[in-house]
PDB file of C-alpha atoms in Angstrom:
ATOM      1  CA  MET A   1       0.000   0.000   0.000  1.00 82.00           C
ATOM      2  CA  ASP A   2       1.385   3.378  -1.042  1.00 89.00           C
ATOM      3  CA  ASN A   3       1.547   6.232   1.458  1.00 92.00           C
ATOM      4  CA  ASP A   4       2.943   9.706   2.025  1.00 92.00           C
ATOM      5  CA  LEU A   5       3.941   9.149   5.628  1.00 94.00           C
ATOM      6  CA  ALA A   6       7.553  10.219   5.029  1.00 94.00           C
ATOM      7  CA  ASP A   7       6.441  13.541   3.521  1.00 94.00           C
ATOM      8  CA  ARG A   8       4.040  14.265   6.347  1.00 95.00           C
ATOM      9  CA  ARG A   9       6.690  13.399   8.904  1.00 95.00           C
ATOM     10  CA  ALA A  10       9.227  15.612   7.150  1.00 94.00           C
ATOM     11  CA  GLU A  11       6.748  18.526   7.116  1.00 94.00           C
ATOM     12  CA  ARG A  12       6.664  18.378  10.880  1.00 93.00           C
ATOM     13  CA  GLY A  13      10.408  17.984  11.155  1.00 94.00           C
ATOM     14  CA  TRP A  14      10.020  14.739  13.040  1.00 95.00           C
ATOM     15  CA  SER A  15      12.574  11.959  12.995  1.00 95.00           C
ATOM     16  CA  GLN A  16      11.480   8.380  12.416  1.00 95.00           C
ATOM     17  CA  ALA A  17      12.266   7.668  16.057  1.00 95.00           C
ATOM     18  CA  ARG A  18      10.071  10.569  17.193  1.00 96.00           C
ATOM     19  CA  LEU A  19       7.141   9.320  15.114  1.00 96.00           C
ATOM     20  CA  ALA A  20       7.694   5.750  16.284  1.00 95.00           C
ATOM     21  CA  GLU A  21       7.570   6.908  19.885  1.00 94.00           C
ATOM     22  CA  ALA A  22       4.354   8.842  19.232  1.00 94.00           C
ATOM     23  CA  LEU A  23       2.769   5.760  17.654  1.00 95.00           C
ATOM     24  CA  GLY A  24       4.044   3.314  20.254  1.00 93.00           C
ATOM     25  CA  VAL A  25       5.884   1.140  17.747  1.00 94.00           C
ATOM     26  CA  SER A  26       9.495   0.463  16.797  1.00 93.00           C
ATOM     27  CA  ARG A  27      11.483   2.740  14.492  1.00 95.00           C
ATOM     28  CA  GLN A  28      11.835  -0.188  12.104  1.00 94.00           C
ATOM     29  CA  THR A  29       8.048  -0.282  11.802  1.00 95.00           C
ATOM     30  CA  VAL A  30       7.981   3.364  10.692  1.00 95.00           C
ATOM     31  CA  ILE A  31      10.798   2.698   8.213  1.00 95.00           C
ATOM     32  CA  SER A  32       8.972  -0.294   6.730  1.00 94.00           C
ATOM     33  CA  ILE A  33       5.683   1.611   6.437  1.00 95.00           C
ATOM     34  CA  GLU A  34       7.355   4.581   4.746  1.00 94.00           C
ATOM     35  CA  ARG A  35       8.967   2.242   2.229  1.00 92.00           C
ATOM     36  CA  SER A  36       5.576   0.579   1.619  1.00 90.00           C
ATOM     37  CA  ARG A  37       7.005  -2.759   2.701  1.00 90.00           C
ATOM     38  CA  PHE A  38       4.654  -3.166   5.634  1.00 91.00           C
ATOM     39  CA  ASP A  39       0.918  -2.528   5.723  1.00 92.00           C
ATOM     40  CA  PRO A  40      -0.003  -1.356   9.228  1.00 94.00           C
ATOM     41  CA  SER A  41      -2.798  -2.938  11.192  1.00 93.00           C
ATOM     42  CA  LEU A  42      -6.081  -1.042  11.289  1.00 94.00           C
ATOM     43  CA  PRO A  43      -5.534   0.223  14.871  1.00 94.00           C
ATOM     44  CA  LEU A  44      -2.065   1.480  13.916  1.00 95.00           C
ATOM     45  CA  ALA A  45      -3.431   3.117  10.764  1.00 95.00           C
ATOM     46  CA  PHE A  46      -5.997   4.940  12.890  1.00 96.00           C
ATOM     47  CA  ARG A  47      -3.255   6.092  15.284  1.00 95.00           C
ATOM     48  CA  ILE A  48      -1.180   7.347  12.358  1.00 96.00           C
ATOM     49  CA  ALA A  49      -4.157   9.260  10.979  1.00 96.00           C
ATOM     50  CA  ALA A  50      -4.943  10.726  14.395  1.00 96.00           C
ATOM     51  CA  THR A  51      -1.307  11.769  14.860  1.00 95.00           C
ATOM     52  CA  PHE A  52      -1.376  13.751  11.619  1.00 95.00           C
ATOM     53  CA  GLY A  53      -4.961  14.975  12.058  1.00 94.00           C
ATOM     54  CA  CYS A  54      -6.333  13.456   8.880  1.00 94.00           C
ATOM     55  CA  THR A  55      -8.120  10.359   7.648  1.00 94.00           C
ATOM     56  CA  ILE A  56      -6.535   7.011   6.803  1.00 94.00           C
ATOM     57  CA  GLU A  57      -7.464   7.440   3.133  1.00 93.00           C
ATOM     58  CA  GLU A  58      -5.521  10.689   2.928  1.00 93.00           C
ATOM     59  CA  ILE A  59      -2.311   8.933   3.975  1.00 94.00           C
ATOM     60  CA  PHE A  60      -2.684   5.465   2.498  1.00 93.00           C
ATOM     61  CA  ARG A  61      -3.630   4.609  -1.052  1.00 89.00           C
ATOM     62  CA  PRO A  62      -4.079   1.118  -2.448  1.00 85.00           C
ATOM     63  CA  ASP A  63      -1.307   0.044  -4.779  1.00 74.00           C
ATOM     64  CA  LEU A  64      -3.241  -0.620  -7.967  1.00 67.00           C
ATOM     65  CA  ALA A  65      -0.355  -2.638  -9.394  1.00 62.00           C
ATOM     66  CA  ASP A  66      -1.097  -5.408  -6.854  1.00 55.00           C
TER      67      ASP A  66
ATOM     68  CA  MET B   1      20.201  14.068  34.762  1.00 41.00           C
ATOM     69  CA  THR B   2      17.127  11.876  34.862  1.00 46.00           C
ATOM     70  CA  THR B   3      17.024   8.480  36.428  1.00 52.00           C
ATOM     71  CA  THR B   4      14.609   5.670  35.801  1.00 56.00           C
ATOM     72  CA  THR B   5      13.572   3.130  38.382  1.00 65.00           C
ATOM     73  CA  ARG B   6      13.385  -0.450  37.255  1.00 73.00           C
ATOM     74  CA  PRO B   7      10.262  -2.130  38.559  1.00 80.00           C
ATOM     75  CA  THR B   8      10.973  -4.847  41.079  1.00 86.00           C
ATOM     76  CA  ALA B   9       8.883  -7.669  42.416  1.00 87.00           C
ATOM     77  CA  PRO B  10       8.198  -8.180  46.122  1.00 91.00           C
ATOM     78  CA  PRO B  11      10.754 -10.417  47.894  1.00 92.00           C
ATOM     79  CA  GLU B  12       8.244 -13.243  48.283  1.00 93.00           C
ATOM     80  CA  ALA B  13       7.892 -13.444  44.489  1.00 94.00           C
ATOM     81  CA  TYR B  14      11.634 -14.066  44.122  1.00 94.00           C
ATOM     82  CA  ALA B  15      11.477 -16.603  46.977  1.00 95.00           C
ATOM     83  CA  LYS B  16       8.620 -18.463  45.293  1.00 95.00           C
ATOM     84  CA  ALA B  17      10.490 -18.469  41.985  1.00 96.00           C
ATOM     85  CA  ALA B  18      13.619 -19.851  43.655  1.00 96.00           C
ATOM     86  CA  LEU B  19      11.634 -22.521  45.513  1.00 96.00           C
ATOM     87  CA  VAL B  20       9.851 -23.656  42.362  1.00 96.00           C
ATOM     88  CA  ALA B  21      13.157 -23.727  40.464  1.00 97.00           C
ATOM     89  CA  LEU B  22      14.828 -25.788  43.166  1.00 96.00           C
ATOM     90  CA  ALA B  23      11.867 -28.157  43.458  1.00 97.00           C
ATOM     91  CA  LEU B  24      11.715 -28.725  39.704  1.00 97.00           C
ATOM     92  CA  SER B  25      15.447 -29.260  39.221  1.00 97.00           C
ATOM     93  CA  LEU B  26      15.735 -31.543  42.263  1.00 97.00           C
ATOM     94  CA  THR B  27      12.723 -33.547  41.092  1.00 97.00           C
ATOM     95  CA  ALA B  28      14.175 -33.877  37.601  1.00 96.00           C
ATOM     96  CA  GLY B  29      17.499 -34.969  39.056  1.00 95.00           C
ATOM     97  CA  ALA B  30      15.869 -37.491  41.396  1.00 95.00           C
ATOM     98  CA  VAL B  31      13.710 -38.995  38.662  1.00 95.00           C
ATOM     99  CA  ALA B  32      16.657 -39.226  36.261  1.00 94.00           C
ATOM    100  CA  GLY B  33      18.786 -40.879  38.945  1.00 93.00           C
ATOM    101  CA  TRP B  34      15.997 -43.266  39.927  1.00 92.00           C
ATOM    102  CA  VAL B  35      15.381 -44.348  36.324  1.00 92.00           C
ATOM    103  CA  ARG B  36      19.091 -45.059  35.849  1.00 87.00           C
ATOM    104  CA  SER B  37      19.701 -47.322  38.806  1.00 75.00           C
ATOM    105  CA  ASP B  38      23.525 -47.227  38.691  1.00 82.00           C
ATOM    106  CA  GLU B  39      25.352 -44.085  39.872  1.00 88.00           C
ATOM    107  CA  PHE B  40      22.224 -42.427  41.280  1.00 91.00           C
ATOM    108  CA  TRP B  41      23.946 -39.400  42.796  1.00 93.00           C
ATOM    109  CA  LEU B  42      26.088 -38.594  39.778  1.00 93.00           C
ATOM    110  CA  VAL B  43      23.104 -38.746  37.421  1.00 93.00           C
ATOM    111  CA  ALA B  44      20.873 -36.845  39.849  1.00 94.00           C
ATOM    112  CA  VAL B  45      23.374 -34.010  40.311  1.00 95.00           C
ATOM    113  CA  VAL B  46      24.061 -33.694  36.568  1.00 95.00           C
ATOM    114  CA  PHE B  47      20.373 -33.554  35.675  1.00 95.00           C
ATOM    115  CA  ALA B  48      19.562 -31.203  38.550  1.00 96.00           C
ATOM    116  CA  VAL B  49      22.305 -28.799  37.451  1.00 97.00           C
ATOM    117  CA  CYS B  50      21.272 -29.006  33.784  1.00 96.00           C
ATOM    118  CA  THR B  51      17.612 -28.320  34.529  1.00 96.00           C
ATOM    119  CA  LEU B  52      18.263 -25.564  37.065  1.00 96.00           C
ATOM    120  CA  GLY B  53      18.595 -22.824  34.432  1.00 96.00           C
ATOM    121  CA  PRO B  54      15.313 -23.510  32.647  1.00 96.00           C
ATOM    122  CA  ALA B  55      13.628 -24.059  36.022  1.00 97.00           C
ATOM    123  CA  ILE B  56      14.791 -20.636  37.230  1.00 97.00           C
ATOM    124  CA  ALA B  57      13.477 -19.109  34.007  1.00 97.00           C
ATOM    125  CA  LEU B  58      10.127 -20.810  34.541  1.00 96.00           C
ATOM    126  CA  GLY B  59       9.919 -19.654  38.163  1.00 96.00           C
ATOM    127  CA  TRP B  60      10.795 -16.093  37.116  1.00 95.00           C
ATOM    128  CA  LEU B  61       8.184 -16.222  34.362  1.00 95.00           C
ATOM    129  CA  ILE B  62       5.434 -17.398  36.704  1.00 95.00           C
ATOM    130  CA  PHE B  63       6.109 -15.342  39.832  1.00 94.00           C
ATOM    131  CA  VAL B  64       8.381 -12.387  38.978  1.00 94.00           C
ATOM    132  CA  SER B  65       7.771 -11.289  35.401  1.00 93.00           C
ATOM    133  CA  GLY B  66       4.230 -10.150  36.184  1.00 90.00           C
ATOM    134  CA  HIS B  67       5.726  -7.507  38.492  1.00 90.00           C
ATOM    135  CA  THR B  68       8.810  -6.487  36.521  1.00 91.00           C
ATOM    136  CA  VAL B  69       7.745  -6.665  32.878  1.00 87.00           C
ATOM    137  CA  GLN B  70       5.248  -4.149  31.623  1.00 84.00           C
ATOM    138  CA  PRO B  71       3.547  -5.506  28.503  1.00 81.00           C
ATOM    139  CA  ASP B  72       3.651  -3.331  25.410  1.00 82.00           C
ATOM    140  CA  PRO B  73       0.028  -2.724  24.350  1.00 84.00           C
ATOM    141  CA  HIS B  74       1.080  -2.094  20.752  1.00 86.00           C
ATOM    142  CA  VAL B  75       3.509  -4.978  20.322  1.00 86.00           C
ATOM    143  CA  GLU B  76       1.313  -6.642  17.705  1.00 89.00           C
ATOM    144  CA  ASP B  77       1.411  -3.510  15.564  1.00 92.00           C
ATOM    145  CA  SER B  78       5.165  -3.623  15.059  1.00 93.00           C
ATOM    146  CA  VAL B  79       6.690  -5.025  11.902  1.00 94.00           C
ATOM    147  CA  GLU B  80       8.972  -7.231  13.999  1.00 94.00           C
ATOM    148  CA  ALA B  81       5.939  -9.059  15.415  1.00 94.00           C
ATOM    149  CA  ARG B  82       4.761  -9.737  11.859  1.00 94.00           C
ATOM    150  CA  TRP B  83       8.215 -11.033  10.896  1.00 96.00           C
ATOM    151  CA  VAL B  84       8.274 -13.383  13.900  1.00 96.00           C
ATOM    152  CA  GLU B  85       4.810 -14.651  13.015  1.00 96.00           C
ATOM    153  CA  ARG B  86       5.789 -15.333   9.408  1.00 96.00           C
ATOM    154  CA  ALA B  87       9.111 -16.925  10.369  1.00 97.00           C
ATOM    155  CA  CYS B  88       7.464 -19.249  12.891  1.00 97.00           C
ATOM    156  CA  SER B  89       4.626 -20.277  10.591  1.00 97.00           C
ATOM    157  CA  GLY B  90       7.117 -20.946   7.797  1.00 97.00           C
ATOM    158  CA  ALA B  91       9.330 -22.962  10.126  1.00 97.00           C
ATOM    159  CA  PHE B  92       6.328 -25.001  11.229  1.00 96.00           C
ATOM    160  CA  ILE B  93       5.459 -25.897   7.642  1.00 97.00           C
ATOM    161  CA  ASP B  94       9.112 -26.769   6.961  1.00 96.00           C
ATOM    162  CA  LEU B  95       9.099 -28.983  10.031  1.00 95.00           C
ATOM    163  CA  VAL B  96       5.991 -30.875   8.961  1.00 95.00           C
ATOM    164  CA  VAL B  97       7.366 -31.414   5.455  1.00 96.00           C
ATOM    165  CA  ALA B  98      10.787 -32.484   6.768  1.00 94.00           C
ATOM    166  CA  ALA B  99       9.171 -34.883   9.244  1.00 93.00           C
ATOM    167  CA  GLY B 100       7.065 -36.380   6.467  1.00 94.00           C
ATOM    168  CA  VAL B 101      10.071 -36.847   4.188  1.00 95.00           C
ATOM    169  CA  ALA B 102      12.142 -38.318   7.019  1.00 93.00           C
ATOM    170  CA  LEU B 103       9.327 -40.678   7.954  1.00 92.00           C
ATOM    171  CA  THR B 104       9.054 -41.841   4.353  1.00 95.00           C
ATOM    172  CA  LEU B 105      12.794 -42.421   4.095  1.00 94.00           C
ATOM    173  CA  THR B 106      13.014 -44.334   7.368  1.00 93.00           C
ATOM    174  CA  SER B 107      10.053 -46.484   6.315  1.00 94.00           C
ATOM    175  CA  VAL B 108      11.404 -47.240   2.855  1.00 95.00           C
ATOM    176  CA  LEU B 109      14.958 -47.872   4.036  1.00 94.00           C
ATOM    177  CA  ASP B 110      13.814 -49.699   7.182  1.00 93.00           C
ATOM    178  CA  LEU B 111      15.960 -47.486   9.414  1.00 91.00           C
ATOM    179  CA  GLU B 112      15.805 -47.429  13.176  1.00 90.00           C
ATOM    180  CA  VAL B 113      16.354 -43.917  14.490  1.00 89.00           C
ATOM    181  CA  PRO B 114      16.756 -43.215  18.231  1.00 93.00           C
ATOM    182  CA  GLY B 115      13.889 -41.133  19.627  1.00 91.00           C
ATOM    183  CA  GLY B 116      16.209 -38.746  21.459  1.00 92.00           C
ATOM    184  CA  LEU B 117      18.066 -37.952  18.258  1.00 91.00           C
ATOM    185  CA  VAL B 118      14.813 -37.301  16.423  1.00 91.00           C
ATOM    186  CA  LEU B 119      13.525 -34.940  19.119  1.00 93.00           C
ATOM    187  CA  LEU B 120      16.841 -33.101  19.211  1.00 94.00           C
ATOM    188  CA  ALA B 121      16.748 -32.703  15.439  1.00 93.00           C
ATOM    189  CA  VAL B 122      13.161 -31.437  15.588  1.00 93.00           C
ATOM    190  CA  VAL B 123      13.871 -28.850  18.291  1.00 94.00           C
ATOM    191  CA  ALA B 124      17.186 -27.673  16.820  1.00 96.00           C
ATOM    192  CA  GLY B 125      15.907 -27.727  13.244  1.00 95.00           C
ATOM    193  CA  ALA B 126      12.768 -25.745  14.063  1.00 95.00           C
ATOM    194  CA  GLY B 127      14.728 -23.167  16.050  1.00 96.00           C
ATOM    195  CA  ILE B 128      17.431 -22.678  13.432  1.00 97.00           C
ATOM    196  CA  ASP B 129      14.854 -22.567  10.642  1.00 97.00           C
ATOM    197  CA  ALA B 130      12.827 -19.872  12.430  1.00 97.00           C
ATOM    198  CA  VAL B 131      15.928 -17.783  13.132  1.00 97.00           C
ATOM    199  CA  LEU B 132      17.146 -18.039   9.537  1.00 97.00           C
ATOM    200  CA  ARG B 133      13.718 -17.203   8.165  1.00 97.00           C
ATOM    201  CA  TYR B 134      13.487 -14.177  10.457  1.00 97.00           C
ATOM    202  CA  ALA B 135      16.937 -13.003   9.350  1.00 96.00           C
ATOM    203  CA  VAL B 136      16.021 -13.343   5.673  1.00 96.00           C
ATOM    204  CA  ILE B 137      12.642 -11.629   6.041  1.00 94.00           C
ATOM    205  CA  SER B 138      14.007  -8.759   8.103  1.00 93.00           C
ATOM    206  CA  ARG B 139      16.912  -8.199   5.700  1.00 91.00           C
ATOM    207  CA  ARG B 140      14.641  -8.311   2.657  1.00 88.00           C
ATOM    208  CA  GLU B 141      11.896  -6.078   4.016  1.00 83.00           C
ATOM    209  CA  SER B 142      13.687  -3.532   6.195  1.00 79.00           C
TER     210      SER B 142
END
């Protein structure tokens, strides 16, 4: 699943570790999500959306190639 | 400078863990020595010493860890948890296939394999397989 998590994080000037701490997950999890190598669980997706004050659909887009 | 306090368990929890560990290791040693009638004390001491480590771990898990380990509510959301899950499920399938192949070979070739050796191979093989799978998955997807 494609996402713009890295851009949104960069806009806030947050490090991956800072975002990981805010989400309650490991830094590796943030790295894998940003590289679209890991689709987060629904609860984590909701926490990500809440952290950036938007909806899940605004951050994540289905990869139509799959 | 900030300091953090590590959570500790009450003294009775450590005492219970130690008692359970001692009881388990002594029982294992006694049973092993009783089953092997010659050299009771040597066998009993060796088995008691060998089982003491796992017994301490079990006692700590039952009586102490509940006080000292704070569970992570989001552990299942981490990518590492997903990697562990995939590595273990893959290792399980490998184990079933390997056991089936080995069973076929021993049946066809009429081989007698000691049970202890088989169990050791199962435990070691499953562990190594899971570790290797985790290493491959984490390297490929990180």
